[in-house]
mmCIF file of C-alpha atoms in Angstrom:
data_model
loop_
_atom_site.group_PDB
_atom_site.id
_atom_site.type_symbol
_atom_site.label_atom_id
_atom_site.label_comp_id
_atom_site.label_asym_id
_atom_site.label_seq_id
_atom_site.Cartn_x
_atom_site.Cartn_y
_atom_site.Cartn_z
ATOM 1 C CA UNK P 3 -0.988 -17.032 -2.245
ATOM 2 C CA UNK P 4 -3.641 -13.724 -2.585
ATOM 3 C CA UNK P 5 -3.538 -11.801 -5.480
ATOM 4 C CA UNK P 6 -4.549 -8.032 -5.234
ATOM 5 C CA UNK P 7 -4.735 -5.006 -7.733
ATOM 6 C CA UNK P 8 -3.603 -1.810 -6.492
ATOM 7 C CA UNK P 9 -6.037 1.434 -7.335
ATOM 8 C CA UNK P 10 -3.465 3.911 -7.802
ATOM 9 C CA UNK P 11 -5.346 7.184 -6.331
ATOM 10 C CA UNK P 12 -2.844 9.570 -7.578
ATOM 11 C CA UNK P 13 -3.897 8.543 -11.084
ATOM 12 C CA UNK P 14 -7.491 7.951 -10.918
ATOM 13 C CA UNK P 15 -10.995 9.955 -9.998
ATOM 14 C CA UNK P 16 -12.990 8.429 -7.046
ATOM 15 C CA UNK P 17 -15.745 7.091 -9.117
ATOM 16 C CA UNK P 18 -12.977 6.037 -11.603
ATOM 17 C CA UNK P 19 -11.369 3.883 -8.605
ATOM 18 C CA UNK P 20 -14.783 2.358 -7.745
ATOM 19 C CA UNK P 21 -15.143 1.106 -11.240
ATOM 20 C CA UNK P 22 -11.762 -0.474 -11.332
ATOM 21 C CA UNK P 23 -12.542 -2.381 -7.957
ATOM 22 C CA UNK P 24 -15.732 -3.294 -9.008
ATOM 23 C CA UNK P 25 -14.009 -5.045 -12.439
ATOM 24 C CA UNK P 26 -10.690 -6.542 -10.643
ATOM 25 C CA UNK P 27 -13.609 -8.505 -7.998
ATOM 26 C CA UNK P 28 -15.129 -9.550 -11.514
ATOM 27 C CA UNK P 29 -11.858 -10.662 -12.792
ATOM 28 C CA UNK P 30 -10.644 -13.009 -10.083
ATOM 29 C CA UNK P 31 -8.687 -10.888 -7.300
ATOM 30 C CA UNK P 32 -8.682 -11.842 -3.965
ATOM 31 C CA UNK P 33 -8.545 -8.295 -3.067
ATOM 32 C CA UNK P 34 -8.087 -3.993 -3.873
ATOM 33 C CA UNK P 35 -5.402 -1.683 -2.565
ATOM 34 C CA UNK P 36 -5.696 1.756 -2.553
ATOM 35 C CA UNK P 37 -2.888 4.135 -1.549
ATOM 36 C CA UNK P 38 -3.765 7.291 0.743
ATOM 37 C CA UNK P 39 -2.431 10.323 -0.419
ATOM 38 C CA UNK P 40 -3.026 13.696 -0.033
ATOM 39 C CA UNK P 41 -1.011 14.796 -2.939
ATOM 40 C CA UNK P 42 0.380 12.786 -6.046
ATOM 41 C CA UNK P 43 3.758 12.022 -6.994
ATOM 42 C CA UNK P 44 3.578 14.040 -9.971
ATOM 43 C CA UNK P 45 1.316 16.379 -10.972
ATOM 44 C CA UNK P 46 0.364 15.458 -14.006
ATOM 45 C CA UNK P 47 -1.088 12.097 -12.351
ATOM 46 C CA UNK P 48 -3.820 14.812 -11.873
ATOM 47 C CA UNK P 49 -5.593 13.166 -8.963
ATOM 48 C CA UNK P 50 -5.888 12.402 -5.180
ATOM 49 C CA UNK P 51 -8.957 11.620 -3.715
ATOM 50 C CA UNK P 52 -9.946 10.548 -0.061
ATOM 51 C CA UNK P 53 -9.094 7.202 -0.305
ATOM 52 C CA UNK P 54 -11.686 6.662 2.941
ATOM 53 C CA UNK P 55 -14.479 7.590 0.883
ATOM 54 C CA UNK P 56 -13.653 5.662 -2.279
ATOM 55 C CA UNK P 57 -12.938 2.570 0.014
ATOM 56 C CA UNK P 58 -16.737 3.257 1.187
ATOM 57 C CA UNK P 59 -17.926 3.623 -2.296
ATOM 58 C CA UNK P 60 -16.517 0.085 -3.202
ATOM 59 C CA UNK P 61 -17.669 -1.814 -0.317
ATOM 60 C CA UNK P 62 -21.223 -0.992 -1.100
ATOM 61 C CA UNK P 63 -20.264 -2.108 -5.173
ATOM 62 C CA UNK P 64 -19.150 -5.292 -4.269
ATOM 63 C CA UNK P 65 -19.458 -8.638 -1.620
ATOM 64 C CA UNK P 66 -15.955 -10.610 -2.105
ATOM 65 C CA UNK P 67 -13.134 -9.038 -2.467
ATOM 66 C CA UNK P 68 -10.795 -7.863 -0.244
ATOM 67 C CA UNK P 69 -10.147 -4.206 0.882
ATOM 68 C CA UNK P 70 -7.301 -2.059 2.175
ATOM 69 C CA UNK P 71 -5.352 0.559 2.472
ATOM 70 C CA UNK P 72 -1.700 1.125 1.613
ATOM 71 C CA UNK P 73 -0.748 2.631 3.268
ATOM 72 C CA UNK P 74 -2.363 4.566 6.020
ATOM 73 C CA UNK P 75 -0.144 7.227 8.154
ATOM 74 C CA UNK P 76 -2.010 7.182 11.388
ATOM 75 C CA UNK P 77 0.228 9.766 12.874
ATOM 76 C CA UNK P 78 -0.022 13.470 11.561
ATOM 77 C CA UNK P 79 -2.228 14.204 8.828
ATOM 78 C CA UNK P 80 -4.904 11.788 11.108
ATOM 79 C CA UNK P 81 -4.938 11.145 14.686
ATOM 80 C CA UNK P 82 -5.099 7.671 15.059
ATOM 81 C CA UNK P 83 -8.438 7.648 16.775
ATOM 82 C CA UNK P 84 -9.816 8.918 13.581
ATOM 83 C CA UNK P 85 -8.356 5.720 12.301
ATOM 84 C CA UNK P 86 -9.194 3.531 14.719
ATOM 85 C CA UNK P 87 -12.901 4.779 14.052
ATOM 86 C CA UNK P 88 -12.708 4.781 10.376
ATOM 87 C CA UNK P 89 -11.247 1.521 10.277
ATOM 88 C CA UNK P 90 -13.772 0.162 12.311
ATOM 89 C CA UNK P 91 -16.249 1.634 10.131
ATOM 90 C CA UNK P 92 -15.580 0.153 7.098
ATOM 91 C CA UNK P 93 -14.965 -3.460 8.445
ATOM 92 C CA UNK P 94 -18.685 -3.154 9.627
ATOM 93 C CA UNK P 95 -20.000 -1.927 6.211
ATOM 94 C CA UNK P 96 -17.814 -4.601 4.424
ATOM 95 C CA UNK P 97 -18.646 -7.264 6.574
ATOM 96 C CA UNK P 98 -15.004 -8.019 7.581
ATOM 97 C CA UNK P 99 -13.289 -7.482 4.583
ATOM 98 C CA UNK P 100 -11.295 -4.769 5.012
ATOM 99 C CA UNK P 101 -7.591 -4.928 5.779
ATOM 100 C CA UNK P 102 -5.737 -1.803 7.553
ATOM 101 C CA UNK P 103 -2.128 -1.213 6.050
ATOM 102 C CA UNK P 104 -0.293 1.429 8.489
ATOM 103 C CA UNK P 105 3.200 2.668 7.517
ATOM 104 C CA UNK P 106 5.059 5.786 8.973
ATOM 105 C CA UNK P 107 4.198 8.412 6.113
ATOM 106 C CA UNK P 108 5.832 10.157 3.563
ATOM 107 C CA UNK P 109 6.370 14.034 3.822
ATOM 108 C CA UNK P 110 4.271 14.805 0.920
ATOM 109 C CA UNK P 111 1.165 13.644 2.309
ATOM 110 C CA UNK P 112 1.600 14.578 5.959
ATOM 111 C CA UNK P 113 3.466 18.247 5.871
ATOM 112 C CA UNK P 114 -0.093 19.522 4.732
ATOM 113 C CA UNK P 115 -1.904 20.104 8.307
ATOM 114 C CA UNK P 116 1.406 22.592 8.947
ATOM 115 C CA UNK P 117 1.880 19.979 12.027
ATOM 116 C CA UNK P 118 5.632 19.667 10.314
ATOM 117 C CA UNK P 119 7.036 16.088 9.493
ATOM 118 C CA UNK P 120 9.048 14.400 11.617
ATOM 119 C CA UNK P 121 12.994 14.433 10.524
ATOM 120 C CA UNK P 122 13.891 11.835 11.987
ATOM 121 C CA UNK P 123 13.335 8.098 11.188
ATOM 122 C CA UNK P 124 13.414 6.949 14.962
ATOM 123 C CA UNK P 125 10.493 9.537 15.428
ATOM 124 C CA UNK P 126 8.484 8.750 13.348
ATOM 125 C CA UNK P 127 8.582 5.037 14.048
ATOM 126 C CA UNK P 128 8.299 6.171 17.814
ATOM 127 C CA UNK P 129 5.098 8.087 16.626
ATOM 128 C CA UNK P 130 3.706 4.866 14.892
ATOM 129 C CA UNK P 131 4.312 2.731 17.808
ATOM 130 C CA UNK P 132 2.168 5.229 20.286
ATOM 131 C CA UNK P 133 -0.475 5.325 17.242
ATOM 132 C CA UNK P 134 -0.884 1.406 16.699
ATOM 133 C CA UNK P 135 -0.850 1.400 20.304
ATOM 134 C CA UNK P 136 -3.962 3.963 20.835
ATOM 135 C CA UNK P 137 -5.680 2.050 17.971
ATOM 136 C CA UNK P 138 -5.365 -1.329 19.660
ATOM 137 C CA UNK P 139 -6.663 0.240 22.952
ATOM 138 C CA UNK P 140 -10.114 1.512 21.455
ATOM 139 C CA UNK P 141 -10.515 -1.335 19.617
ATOM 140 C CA UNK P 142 -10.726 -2.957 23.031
ATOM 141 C CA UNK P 143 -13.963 -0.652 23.548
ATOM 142 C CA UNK P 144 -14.675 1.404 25.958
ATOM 143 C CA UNK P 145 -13.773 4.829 27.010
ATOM 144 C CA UNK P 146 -9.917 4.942 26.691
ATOM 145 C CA UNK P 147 -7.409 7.586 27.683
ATOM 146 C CA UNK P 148 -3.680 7.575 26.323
ATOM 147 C CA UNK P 149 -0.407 9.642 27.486
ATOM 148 C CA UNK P 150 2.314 9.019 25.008
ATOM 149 C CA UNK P 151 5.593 10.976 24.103
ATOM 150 C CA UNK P 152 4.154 12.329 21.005
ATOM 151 C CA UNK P 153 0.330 11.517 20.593
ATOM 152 C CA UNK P 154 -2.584 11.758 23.173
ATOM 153 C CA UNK P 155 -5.546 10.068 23.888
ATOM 154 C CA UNK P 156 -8.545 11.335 26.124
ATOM 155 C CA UNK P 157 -11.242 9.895 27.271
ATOM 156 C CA UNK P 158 -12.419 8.494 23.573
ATOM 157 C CA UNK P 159 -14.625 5.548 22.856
ATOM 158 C CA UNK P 160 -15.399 3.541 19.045
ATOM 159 C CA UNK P 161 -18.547 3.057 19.992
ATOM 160 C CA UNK P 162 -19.125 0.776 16.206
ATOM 161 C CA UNK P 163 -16.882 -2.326 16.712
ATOM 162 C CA UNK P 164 -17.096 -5.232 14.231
ATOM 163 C CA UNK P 165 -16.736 -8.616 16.100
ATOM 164 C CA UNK P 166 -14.052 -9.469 14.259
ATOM 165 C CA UNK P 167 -11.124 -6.719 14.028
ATOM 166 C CA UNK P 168 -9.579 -5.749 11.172
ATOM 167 C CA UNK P 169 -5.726 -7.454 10.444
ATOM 168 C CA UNK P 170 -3.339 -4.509 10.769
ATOM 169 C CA UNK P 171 -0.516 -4.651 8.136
ATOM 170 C CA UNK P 172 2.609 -2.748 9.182
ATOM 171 C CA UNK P 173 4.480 -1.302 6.154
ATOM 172 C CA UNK P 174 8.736 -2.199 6.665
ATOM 173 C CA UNK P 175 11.678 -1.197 4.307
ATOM 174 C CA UNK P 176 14.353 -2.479 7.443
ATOM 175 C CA UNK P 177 14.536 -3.736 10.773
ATOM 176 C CA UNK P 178 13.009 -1.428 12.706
ATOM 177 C CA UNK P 179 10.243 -0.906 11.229
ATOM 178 C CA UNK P 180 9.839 -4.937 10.895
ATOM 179 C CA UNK P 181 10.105 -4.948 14.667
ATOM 180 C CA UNK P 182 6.806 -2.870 15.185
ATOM 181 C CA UNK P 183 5.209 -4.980 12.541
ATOM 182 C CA UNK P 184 5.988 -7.971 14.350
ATOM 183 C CA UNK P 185 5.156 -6.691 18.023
ATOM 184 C CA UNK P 186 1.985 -4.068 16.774
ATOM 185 C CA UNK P 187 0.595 -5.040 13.661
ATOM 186 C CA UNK P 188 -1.077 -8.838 12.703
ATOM 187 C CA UNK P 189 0.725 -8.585 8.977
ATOM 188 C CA UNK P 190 3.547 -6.807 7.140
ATOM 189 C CA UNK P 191 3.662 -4.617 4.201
ATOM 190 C CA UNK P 192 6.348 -3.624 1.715
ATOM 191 C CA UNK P 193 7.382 -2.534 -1.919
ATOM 192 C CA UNK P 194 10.763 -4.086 -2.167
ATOM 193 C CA UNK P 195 11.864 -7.662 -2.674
ATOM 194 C CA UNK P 196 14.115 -7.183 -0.213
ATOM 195 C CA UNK P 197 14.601 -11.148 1.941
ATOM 196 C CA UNK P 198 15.631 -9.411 5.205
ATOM 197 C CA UNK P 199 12.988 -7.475 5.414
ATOM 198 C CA UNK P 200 10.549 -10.449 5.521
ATOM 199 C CA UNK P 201 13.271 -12.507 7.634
ATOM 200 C CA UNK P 202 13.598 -9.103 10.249
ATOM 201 C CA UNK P 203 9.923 -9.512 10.614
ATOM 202 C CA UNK P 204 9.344 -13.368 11.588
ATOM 203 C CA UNK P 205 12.666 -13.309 13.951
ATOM 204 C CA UNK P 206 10.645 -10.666 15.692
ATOM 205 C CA UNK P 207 7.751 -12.872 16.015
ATOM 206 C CA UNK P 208 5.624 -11.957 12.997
ATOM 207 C CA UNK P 209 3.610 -14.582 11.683
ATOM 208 C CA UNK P 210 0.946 -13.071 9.596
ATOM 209 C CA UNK P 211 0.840 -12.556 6.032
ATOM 210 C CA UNK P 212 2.932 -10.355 4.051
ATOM 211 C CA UNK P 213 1.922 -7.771 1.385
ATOM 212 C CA UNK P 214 4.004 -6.581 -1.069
ATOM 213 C CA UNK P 215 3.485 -4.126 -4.238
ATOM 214 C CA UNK P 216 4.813 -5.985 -7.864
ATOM 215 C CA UNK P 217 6.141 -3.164 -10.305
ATOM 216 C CA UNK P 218 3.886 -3.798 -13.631
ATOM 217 C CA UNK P 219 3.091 -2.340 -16.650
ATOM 218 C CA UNK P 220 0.932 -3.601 -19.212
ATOM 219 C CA UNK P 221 0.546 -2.161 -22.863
ATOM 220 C CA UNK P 222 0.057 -4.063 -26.474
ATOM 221 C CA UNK P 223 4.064 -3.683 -26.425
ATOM 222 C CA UNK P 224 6.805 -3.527 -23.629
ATOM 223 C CA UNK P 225 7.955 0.579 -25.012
ATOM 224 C CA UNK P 226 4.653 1.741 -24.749
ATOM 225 C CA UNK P 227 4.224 0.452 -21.309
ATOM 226 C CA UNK P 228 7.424 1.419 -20.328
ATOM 227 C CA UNK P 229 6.933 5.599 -21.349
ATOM 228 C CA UNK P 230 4.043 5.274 -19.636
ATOM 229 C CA UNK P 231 5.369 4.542 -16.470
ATOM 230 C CA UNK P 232 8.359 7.220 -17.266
ATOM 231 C CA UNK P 233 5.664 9.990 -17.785
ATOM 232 C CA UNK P 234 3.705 9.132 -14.207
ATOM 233 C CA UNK P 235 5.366 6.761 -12.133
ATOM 234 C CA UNK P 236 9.023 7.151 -12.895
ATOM 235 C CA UNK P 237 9.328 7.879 -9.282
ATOM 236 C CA UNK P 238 9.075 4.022 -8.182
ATOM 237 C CA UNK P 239 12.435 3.392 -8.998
ATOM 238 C CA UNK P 240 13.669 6.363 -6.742
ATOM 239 C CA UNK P 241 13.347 3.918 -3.577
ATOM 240 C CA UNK P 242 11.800 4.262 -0.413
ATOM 241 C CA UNK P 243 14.236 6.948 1.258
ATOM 242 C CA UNK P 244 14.038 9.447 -1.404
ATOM 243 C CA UNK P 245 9.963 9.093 -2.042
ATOM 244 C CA UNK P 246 9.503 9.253 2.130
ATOM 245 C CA UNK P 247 11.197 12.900 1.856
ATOM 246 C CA UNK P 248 10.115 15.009 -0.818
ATOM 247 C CA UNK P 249 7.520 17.516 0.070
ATOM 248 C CA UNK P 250 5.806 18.457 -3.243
ATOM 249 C CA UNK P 251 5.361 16.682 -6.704
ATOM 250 C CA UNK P 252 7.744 19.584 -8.344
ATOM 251 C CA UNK P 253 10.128 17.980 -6.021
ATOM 252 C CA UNK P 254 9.753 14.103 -7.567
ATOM 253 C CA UNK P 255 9.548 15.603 -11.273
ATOM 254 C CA UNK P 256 13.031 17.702 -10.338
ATOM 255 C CA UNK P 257 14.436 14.365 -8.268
ATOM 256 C CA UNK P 258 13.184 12.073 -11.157
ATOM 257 C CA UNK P 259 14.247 13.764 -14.548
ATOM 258 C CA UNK P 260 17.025 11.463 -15.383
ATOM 259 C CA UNK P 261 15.070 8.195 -15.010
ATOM 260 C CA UNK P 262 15.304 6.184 -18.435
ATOM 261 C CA UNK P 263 13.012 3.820 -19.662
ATOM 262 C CA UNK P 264 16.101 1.194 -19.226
ATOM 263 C CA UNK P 265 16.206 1.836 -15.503
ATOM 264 C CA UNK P 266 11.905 1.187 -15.624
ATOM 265 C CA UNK P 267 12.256 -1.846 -17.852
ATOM 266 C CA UNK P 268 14.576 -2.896 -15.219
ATOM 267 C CA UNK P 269 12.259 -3.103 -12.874
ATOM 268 C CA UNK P 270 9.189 -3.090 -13.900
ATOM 269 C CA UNK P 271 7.437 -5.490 -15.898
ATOM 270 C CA UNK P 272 6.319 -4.403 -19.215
ATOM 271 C CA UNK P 273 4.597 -4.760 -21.899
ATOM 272 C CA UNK P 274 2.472 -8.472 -23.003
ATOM 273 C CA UNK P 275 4.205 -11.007 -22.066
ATOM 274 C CA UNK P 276 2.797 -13.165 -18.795
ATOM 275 C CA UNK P 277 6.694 -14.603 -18.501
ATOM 276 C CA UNK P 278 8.133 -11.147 -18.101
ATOM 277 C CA UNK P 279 5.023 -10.617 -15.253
ATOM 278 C CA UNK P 280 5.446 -13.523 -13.874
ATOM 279 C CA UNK P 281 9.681 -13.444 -13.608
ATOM 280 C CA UNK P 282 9.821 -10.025 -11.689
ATOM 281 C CA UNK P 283 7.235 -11.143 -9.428
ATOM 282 C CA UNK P 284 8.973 -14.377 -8.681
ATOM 283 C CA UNK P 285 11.732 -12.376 -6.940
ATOM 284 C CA UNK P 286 8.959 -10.540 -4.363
ATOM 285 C CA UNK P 287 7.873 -14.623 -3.801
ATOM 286 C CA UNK P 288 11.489 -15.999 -3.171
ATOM 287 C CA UNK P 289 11.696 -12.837 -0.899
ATOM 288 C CA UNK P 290 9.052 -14.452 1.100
ATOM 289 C CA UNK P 291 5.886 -12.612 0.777
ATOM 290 C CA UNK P 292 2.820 -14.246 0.063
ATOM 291 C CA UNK P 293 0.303 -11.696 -0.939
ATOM 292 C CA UNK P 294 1.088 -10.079 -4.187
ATOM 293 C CA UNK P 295 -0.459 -6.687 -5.362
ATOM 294 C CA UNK P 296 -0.136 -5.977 -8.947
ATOM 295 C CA UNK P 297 0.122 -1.936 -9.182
ATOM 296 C CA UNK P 298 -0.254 -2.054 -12.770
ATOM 297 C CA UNK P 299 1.393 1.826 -14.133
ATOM 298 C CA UNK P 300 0.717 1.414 -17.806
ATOM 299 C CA UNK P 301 -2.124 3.422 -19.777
ATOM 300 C CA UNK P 302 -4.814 0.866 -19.685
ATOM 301 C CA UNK P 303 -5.920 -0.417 -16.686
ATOM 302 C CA UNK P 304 -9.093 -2.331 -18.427
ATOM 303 C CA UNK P 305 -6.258 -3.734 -20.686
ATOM 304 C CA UNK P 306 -4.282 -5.213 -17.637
ATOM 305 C CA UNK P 307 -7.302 -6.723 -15.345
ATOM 306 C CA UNK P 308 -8.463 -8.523 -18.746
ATOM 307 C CA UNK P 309 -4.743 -9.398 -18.956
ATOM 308 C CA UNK P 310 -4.673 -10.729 -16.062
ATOM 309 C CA UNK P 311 -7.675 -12.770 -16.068
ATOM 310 C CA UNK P 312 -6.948 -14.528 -19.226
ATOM 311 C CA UNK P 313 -2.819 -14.466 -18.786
ATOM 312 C CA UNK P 314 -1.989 -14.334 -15.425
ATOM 313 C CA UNK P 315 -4.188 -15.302 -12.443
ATOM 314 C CA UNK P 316 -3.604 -18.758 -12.805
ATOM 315 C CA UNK P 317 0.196 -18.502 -13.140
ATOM 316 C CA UNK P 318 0.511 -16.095 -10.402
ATOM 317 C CA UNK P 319 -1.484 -18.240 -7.908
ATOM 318 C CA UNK P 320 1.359 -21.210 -8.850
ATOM 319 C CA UNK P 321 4.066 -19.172 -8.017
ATOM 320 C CA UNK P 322 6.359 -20.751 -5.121
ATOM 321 C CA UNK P 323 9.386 -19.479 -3.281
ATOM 322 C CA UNK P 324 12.047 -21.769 -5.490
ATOM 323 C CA UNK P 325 14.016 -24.558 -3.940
ATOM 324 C CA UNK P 326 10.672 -25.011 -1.771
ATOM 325 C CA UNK P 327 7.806 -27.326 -1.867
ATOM 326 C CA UNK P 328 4.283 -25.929 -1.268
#
């Protein structure tokens, strides 16, 4: 079992982000997530840097922990030879720590470039097949050409190649999308504690690790915590279909307006209690994932990694799928 913090970038400056990283690597994580947006979810998140540059920044602040993104869209807003290259990048200048999450994008990140978004699910995970593919084929080295249905490759070298690739983590919500995981990717990634998602993946073939997003809160009371997360993150509990389609953050506040704090308490875990933390991510364990990100939504981020050090690390790290031995 890993445990990892997630820097929320919609929420956050870039130097802001650093500093988190820098304190969750003093606290005990075994590694940092950062999301790659081009917008946030709502507006008054008020922030959205390049998560590239932030995940540069942090490498050079710190020599354990983990890195990666999630998740990347390597199929409009980039080309994936621009991720290919960046990815390769940043595993050199963290001296392998760096993880690559891929998923097939959201519409409010990708619809910026005026490139359009695809409508279509089967597209787009056509389009992330043909990018994971191009990616794998410059990581080879060497001057590579690619004709797909949808992206092109030609005559492109990485000339910077770590010895030791990056582990590509393939975001899922069903079975397609598990599939490519399985054939494409080294890992999985996801933000439900959904079983078959996890079980879609290893009858596939997948055998890597899987990393999945914890709903958490923290504040000095569960309330607090929770109208925090109403105020900027209400939009988690929307699921994965509505929050892959929206175009704008006026969209998610109009979509999201009649989200209670009883449907975030719910889900989230709130408030100061390690048994409440501890509970909802037991469900994201029995589901059969193994590295846990806590994407902590509450007001006080220096609150929950302290929280976590003295409350929860050592808890978390016990945590077993029930029924089974391990």
């Amino acid at each position: 079992m890993q445990i990892g913090y997630k820097l929320a970038a919609e929420a956050f400056g870039p130097a802001e982000l650093v500093r988190q990283a820098v304190l969750a690597e003093q606290a005990g994580f075994d590694f940092v997530e950062i999301s790659d947006h081009y917008h946030p979810w709502l507006d008054n998140q008020g922030h959205s840097p390049f998560a590239w540059t932030v995940l540069g920044g942090i490498a050079a602040k710190t020599s354990r922990i983990g890195l990666a993104t999630g998740v990347t869209c390597p199929t409009v807003r980039y080309h994936p030879a621009i991720i290919a290259q960046a990815a390769a990048t940043l595993a050199l200048l963290s001296d392998g720590r760096f993880v690559l999450g891929v998923g097939s994008g959201e519409r409010l990140n990708e619809h910026v470039v005026g490139r359009g978004f695809p409508d279509t699910v089967r597209t787009r995970h056509e389009m992330l097949r043909e990018a994971l593919e191009i990616i794998r084929l410059l990581w080879r080295g060497g001057y590579q050409s690619y004709e797909g249905r949808h992206l092109r490759l030609e005559d492109a070298r990485v000339f910077d190649l770590p010895e030791e690739l990056p582990l590509i983590a393939v975001a899922a919500s069903g079975e397609p999308s598990a599939r490519i995981a399985a054939e494409l990717g080294d890992g999985l990634f996801a933000t439900e504690d959904k079983p078959e998602i996890v079980q879609h993946y290893r009858q596939a073939g997948g055998n890597g690790p899987g990393y999945v997003e914890v709903p958490m809160a923290w504040a000095p009371d569960e309330r607090t915590a929770a109208k925090a997360v109403r105020e900027t993150s209400r939009w988690a509990v929307t699921g994965w279909k509505v929050m892959s389609e929206l175009p704008n953050p006026v969209n998610f506040e109009a979509a999201t307006t009649t989200v209670r704090e009883e449907d975030i308490l719910e889900k989230f875990a709130c408030g100061n209690d390690p048994a409440r933390y501890t509970e909802v991510a037991q469900s994201f364990v029995d589901a059969g994932f193994d590295r846990l990100v806590m994407q902590n939504a509450g007001p006080d981020p220096d609150g929950f990694i302290d929280f976590f050090q003295r409350e929860l690390n050592e808890p978390m790290r016990r945590l077993r799928p029930q029924g089974k031995e391990g």
